[in-house]
PDB file of C-alpha atoms in Angstrom:
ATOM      1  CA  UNK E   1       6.206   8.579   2.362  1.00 92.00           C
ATOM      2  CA  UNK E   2       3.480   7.270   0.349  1.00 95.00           C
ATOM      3  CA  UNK E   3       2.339   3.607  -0.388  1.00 96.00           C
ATOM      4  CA  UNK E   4       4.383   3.628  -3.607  1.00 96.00           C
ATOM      5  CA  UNK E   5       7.302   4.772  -2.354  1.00 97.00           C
ATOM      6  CA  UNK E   6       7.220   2.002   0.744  1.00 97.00           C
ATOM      7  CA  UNK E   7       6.314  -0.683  -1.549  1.00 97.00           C
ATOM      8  CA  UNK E   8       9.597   0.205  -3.668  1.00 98.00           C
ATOM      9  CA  UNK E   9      11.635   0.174  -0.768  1.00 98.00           C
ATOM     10  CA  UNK E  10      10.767  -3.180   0.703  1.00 98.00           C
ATOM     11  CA  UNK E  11      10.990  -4.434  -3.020  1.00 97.00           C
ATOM     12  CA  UNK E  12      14.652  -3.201  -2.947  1.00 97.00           C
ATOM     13  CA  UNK E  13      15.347  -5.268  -0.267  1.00 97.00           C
ATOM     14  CA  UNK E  14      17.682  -8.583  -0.795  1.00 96.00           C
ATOM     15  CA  UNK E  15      15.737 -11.900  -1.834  1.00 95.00           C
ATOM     16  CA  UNK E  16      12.216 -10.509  -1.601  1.00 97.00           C
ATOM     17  CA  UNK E  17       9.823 -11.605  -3.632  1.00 97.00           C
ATOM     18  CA  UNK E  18       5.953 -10.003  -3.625  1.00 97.00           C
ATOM     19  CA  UNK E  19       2.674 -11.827  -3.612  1.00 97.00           C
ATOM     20  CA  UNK E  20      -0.857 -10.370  -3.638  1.00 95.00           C
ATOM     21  CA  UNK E  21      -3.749 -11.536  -2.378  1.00 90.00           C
ATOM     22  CA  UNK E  22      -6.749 -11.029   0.022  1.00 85.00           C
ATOM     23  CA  UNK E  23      -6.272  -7.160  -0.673  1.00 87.00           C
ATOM     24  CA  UNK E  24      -2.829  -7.063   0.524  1.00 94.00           C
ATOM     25  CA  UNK E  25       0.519  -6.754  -1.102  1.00 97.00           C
ATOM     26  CA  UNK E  26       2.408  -9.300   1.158  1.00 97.00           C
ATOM     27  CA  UNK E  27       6.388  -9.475   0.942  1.00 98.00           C
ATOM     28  CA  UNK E  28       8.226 -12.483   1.788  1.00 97.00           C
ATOM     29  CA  UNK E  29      11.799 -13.127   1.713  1.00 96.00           C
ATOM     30  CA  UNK E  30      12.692 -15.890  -0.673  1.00 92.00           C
ATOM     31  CA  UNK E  31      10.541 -18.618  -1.850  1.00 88.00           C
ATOM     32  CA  UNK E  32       9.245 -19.353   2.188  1.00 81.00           C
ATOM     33  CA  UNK E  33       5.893 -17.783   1.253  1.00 90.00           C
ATOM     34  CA  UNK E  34       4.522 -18.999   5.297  1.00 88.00           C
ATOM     35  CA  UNK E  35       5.027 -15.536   6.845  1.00 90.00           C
ATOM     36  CA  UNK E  36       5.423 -12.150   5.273  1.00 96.00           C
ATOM     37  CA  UNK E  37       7.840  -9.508   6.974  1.00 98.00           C
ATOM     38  CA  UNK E  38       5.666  -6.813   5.483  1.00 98.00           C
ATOM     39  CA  UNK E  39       2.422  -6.487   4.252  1.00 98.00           C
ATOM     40  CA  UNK E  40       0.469  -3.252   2.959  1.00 98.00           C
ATOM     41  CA  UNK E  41      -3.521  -3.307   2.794  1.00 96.00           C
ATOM     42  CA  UNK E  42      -5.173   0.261   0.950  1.00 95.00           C
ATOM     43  CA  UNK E  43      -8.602  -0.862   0.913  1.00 94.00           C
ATOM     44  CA  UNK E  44     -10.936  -2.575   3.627  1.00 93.00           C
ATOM     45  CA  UNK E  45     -12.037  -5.774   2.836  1.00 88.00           C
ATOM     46  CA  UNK E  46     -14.923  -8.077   4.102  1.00 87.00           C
ATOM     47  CA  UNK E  47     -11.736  -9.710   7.132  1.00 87.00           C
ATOM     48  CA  UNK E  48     -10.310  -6.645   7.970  1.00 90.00           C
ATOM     49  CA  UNK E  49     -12.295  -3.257   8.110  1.00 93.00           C
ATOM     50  CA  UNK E  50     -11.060  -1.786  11.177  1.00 95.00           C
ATOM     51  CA  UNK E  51      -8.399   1.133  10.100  1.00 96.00           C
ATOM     52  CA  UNK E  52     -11.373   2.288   7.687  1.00 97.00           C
ATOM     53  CA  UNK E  53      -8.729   1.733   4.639  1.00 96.00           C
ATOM     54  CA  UNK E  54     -11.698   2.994   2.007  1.00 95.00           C
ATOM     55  CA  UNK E  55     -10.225   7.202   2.903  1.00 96.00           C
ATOM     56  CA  UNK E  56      -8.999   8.419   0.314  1.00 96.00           C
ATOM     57  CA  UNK E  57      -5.140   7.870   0.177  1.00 95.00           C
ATOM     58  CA  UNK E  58      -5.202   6.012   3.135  1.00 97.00           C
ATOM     59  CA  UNK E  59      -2.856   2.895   3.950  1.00 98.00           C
ATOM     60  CA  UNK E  60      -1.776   0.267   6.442  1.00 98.00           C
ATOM     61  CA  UNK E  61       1.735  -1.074   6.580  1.00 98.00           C
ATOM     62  CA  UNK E  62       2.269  -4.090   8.758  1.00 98.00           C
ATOM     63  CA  UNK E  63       5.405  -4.954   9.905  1.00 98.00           C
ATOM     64  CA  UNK E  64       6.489  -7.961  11.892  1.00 98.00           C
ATOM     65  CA  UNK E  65       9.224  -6.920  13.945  1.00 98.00           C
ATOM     66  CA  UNK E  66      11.188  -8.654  17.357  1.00 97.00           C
ATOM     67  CA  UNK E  67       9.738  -9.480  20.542  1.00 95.00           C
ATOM     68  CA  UNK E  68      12.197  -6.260  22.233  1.00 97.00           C
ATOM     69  CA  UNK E  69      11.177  -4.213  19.331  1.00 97.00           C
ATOM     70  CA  UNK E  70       7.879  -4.440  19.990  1.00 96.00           C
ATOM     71  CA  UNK E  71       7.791  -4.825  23.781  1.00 95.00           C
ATOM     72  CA  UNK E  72       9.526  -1.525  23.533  1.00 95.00           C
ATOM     73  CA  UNK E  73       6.791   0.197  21.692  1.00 95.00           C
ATOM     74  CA  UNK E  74       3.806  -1.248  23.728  1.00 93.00           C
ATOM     75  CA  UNK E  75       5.118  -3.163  26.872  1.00 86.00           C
ATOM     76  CA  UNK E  76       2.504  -4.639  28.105  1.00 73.00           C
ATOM     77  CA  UNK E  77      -0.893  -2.654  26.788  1.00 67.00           C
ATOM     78  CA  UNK E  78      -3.858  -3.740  26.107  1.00 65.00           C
ATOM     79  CA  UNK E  79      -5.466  -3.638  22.619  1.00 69.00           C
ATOM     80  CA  UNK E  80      -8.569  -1.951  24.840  1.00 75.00           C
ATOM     81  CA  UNK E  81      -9.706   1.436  23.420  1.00 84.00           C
ATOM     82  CA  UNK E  82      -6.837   1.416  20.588  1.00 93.00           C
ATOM     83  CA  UNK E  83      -7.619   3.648  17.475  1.00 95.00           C
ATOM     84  CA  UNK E  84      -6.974   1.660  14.551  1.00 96.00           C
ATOM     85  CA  UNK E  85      -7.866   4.502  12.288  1.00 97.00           C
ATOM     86  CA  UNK E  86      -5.136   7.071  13.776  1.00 97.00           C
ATOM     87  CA  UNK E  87      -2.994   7.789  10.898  1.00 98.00           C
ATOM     88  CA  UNK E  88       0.868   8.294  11.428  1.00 98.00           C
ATOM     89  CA  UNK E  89       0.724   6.017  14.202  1.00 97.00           C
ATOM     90  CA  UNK E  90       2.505   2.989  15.470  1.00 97.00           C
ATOM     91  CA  UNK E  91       0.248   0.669  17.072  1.00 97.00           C
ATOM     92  CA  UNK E  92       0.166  -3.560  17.883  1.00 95.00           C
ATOM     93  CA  UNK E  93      -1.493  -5.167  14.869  1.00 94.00           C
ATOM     94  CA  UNK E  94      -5.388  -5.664  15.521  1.00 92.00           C
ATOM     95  CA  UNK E  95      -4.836  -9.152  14.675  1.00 92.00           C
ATOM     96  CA  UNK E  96      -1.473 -10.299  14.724  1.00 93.00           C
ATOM     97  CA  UNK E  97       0.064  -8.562  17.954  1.00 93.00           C
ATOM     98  CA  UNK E  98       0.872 -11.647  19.523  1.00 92.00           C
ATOM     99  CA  UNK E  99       3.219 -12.340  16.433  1.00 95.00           C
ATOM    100  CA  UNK E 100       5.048  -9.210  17.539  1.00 95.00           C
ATOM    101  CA  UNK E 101       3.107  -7.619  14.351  1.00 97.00           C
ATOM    102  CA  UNK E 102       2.922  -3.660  14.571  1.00 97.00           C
ATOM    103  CA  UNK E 103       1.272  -1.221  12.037  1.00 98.00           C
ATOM    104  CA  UNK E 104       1.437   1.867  11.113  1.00 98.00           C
ATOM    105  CA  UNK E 105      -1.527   4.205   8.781  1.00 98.00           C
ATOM    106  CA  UNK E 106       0.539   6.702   6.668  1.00 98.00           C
ATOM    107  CA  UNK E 107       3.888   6.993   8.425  1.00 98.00           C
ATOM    108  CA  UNK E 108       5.348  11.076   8.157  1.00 97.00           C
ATOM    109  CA  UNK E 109       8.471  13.081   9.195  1.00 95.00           C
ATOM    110  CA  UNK E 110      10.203  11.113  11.646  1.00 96.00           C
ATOM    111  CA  UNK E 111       8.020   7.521  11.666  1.00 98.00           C
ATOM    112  CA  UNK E 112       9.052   7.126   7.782  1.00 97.00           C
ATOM    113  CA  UNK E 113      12.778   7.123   9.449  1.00 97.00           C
ATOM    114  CA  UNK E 114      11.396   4.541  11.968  1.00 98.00           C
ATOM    115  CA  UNK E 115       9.331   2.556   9.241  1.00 98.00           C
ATOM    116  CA  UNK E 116      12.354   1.839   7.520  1.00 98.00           C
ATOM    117  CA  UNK E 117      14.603   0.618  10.460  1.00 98.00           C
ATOM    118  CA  UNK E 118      11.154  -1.613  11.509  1.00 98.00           C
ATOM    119  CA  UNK E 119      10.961  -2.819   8.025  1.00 98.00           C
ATOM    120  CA  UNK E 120      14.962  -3.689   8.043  1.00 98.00           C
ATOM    121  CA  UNK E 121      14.347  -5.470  11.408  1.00 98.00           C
ATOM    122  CA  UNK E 122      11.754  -7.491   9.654  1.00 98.00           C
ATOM    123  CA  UNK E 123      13.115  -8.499   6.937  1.00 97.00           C
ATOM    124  CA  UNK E 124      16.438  -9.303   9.040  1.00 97.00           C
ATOM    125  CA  UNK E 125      14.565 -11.725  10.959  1.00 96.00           C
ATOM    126  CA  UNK E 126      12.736 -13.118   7.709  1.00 95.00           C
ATOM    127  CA  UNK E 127      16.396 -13.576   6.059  1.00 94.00           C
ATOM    128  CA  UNK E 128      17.349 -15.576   9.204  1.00 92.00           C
ATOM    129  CA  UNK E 129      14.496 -17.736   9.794  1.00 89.00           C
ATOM    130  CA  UNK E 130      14.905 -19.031   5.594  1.00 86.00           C
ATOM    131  CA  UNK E 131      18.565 -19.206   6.322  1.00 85.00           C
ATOM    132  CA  UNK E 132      17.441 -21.713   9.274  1.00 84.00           C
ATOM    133  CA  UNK E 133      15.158 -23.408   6.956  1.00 79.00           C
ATOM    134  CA  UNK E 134      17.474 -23.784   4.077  1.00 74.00           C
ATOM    135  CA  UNK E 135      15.479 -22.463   2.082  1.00 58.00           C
ATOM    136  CA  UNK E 136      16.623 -19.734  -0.715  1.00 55.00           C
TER     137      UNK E 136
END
């Protein structure tokens, strides 16, 4: 799966709208631009350098999945010793793990399959939290 082909995927999705900024393509469901579900970064920039983004063809998606989703993946590691430049990967975001943020370089073969369930999971509990909000 490359970046193209998860960018047109999340865009699919119901009520998302895209915004891009600091280097990242952020998607957000509805007009609650706070959080987004998903956000994909191809390039390092001078905040965030540390899955070496500059290889050629190489890409971050960041997905912001459930507190059993991601307890399930992890439990209770430590971001000690992590490889943040692993590709095909899933792995607590460097910086937003306590969010229940994970990311994955290049998903293949059997993570795309799990890429697209996380990235259903996140936008699920995007949908929910602007459904709470009222907002559309």
């Amino acid at each position: 799966m490359n970046q193209q082909e998860v960018e047109a995927f999340v865009a699919a999705m119901d009520n998302v709208q895209r915004e891009d900024g600091y280097g990242y393509a952020m998607y957000f469901v509805g007009d609650d631009h706070m959080v987004p579900f998903v956000s994909i970064a191809d390039s390092d920039n001078e905040y965030d350098s540390v899955s070496n983004l500059n290889r050629e063809g190489v890409y971050r998606i960041n997905i912001g999945v459930g507190r059993k989703t991601f307890e399930a993946l992890f439990g209770e590691k430590d971001d000690e010793g992590i490889d943040y430049t692993a590709l095909d990967v899933f792995l607590p975001h460097p910086e937003y793990a306590k969010q229940h943020f994970i990311c994955i370089l290049n998903p293949a073969g059997e993570n795309e399959v799990l890429t697209k369930q996380y990235i259903r999971e996140a936008h699920d509990l995007a949908a929910g939290r602007v459904e709470r909000k009222g907002h559309t």
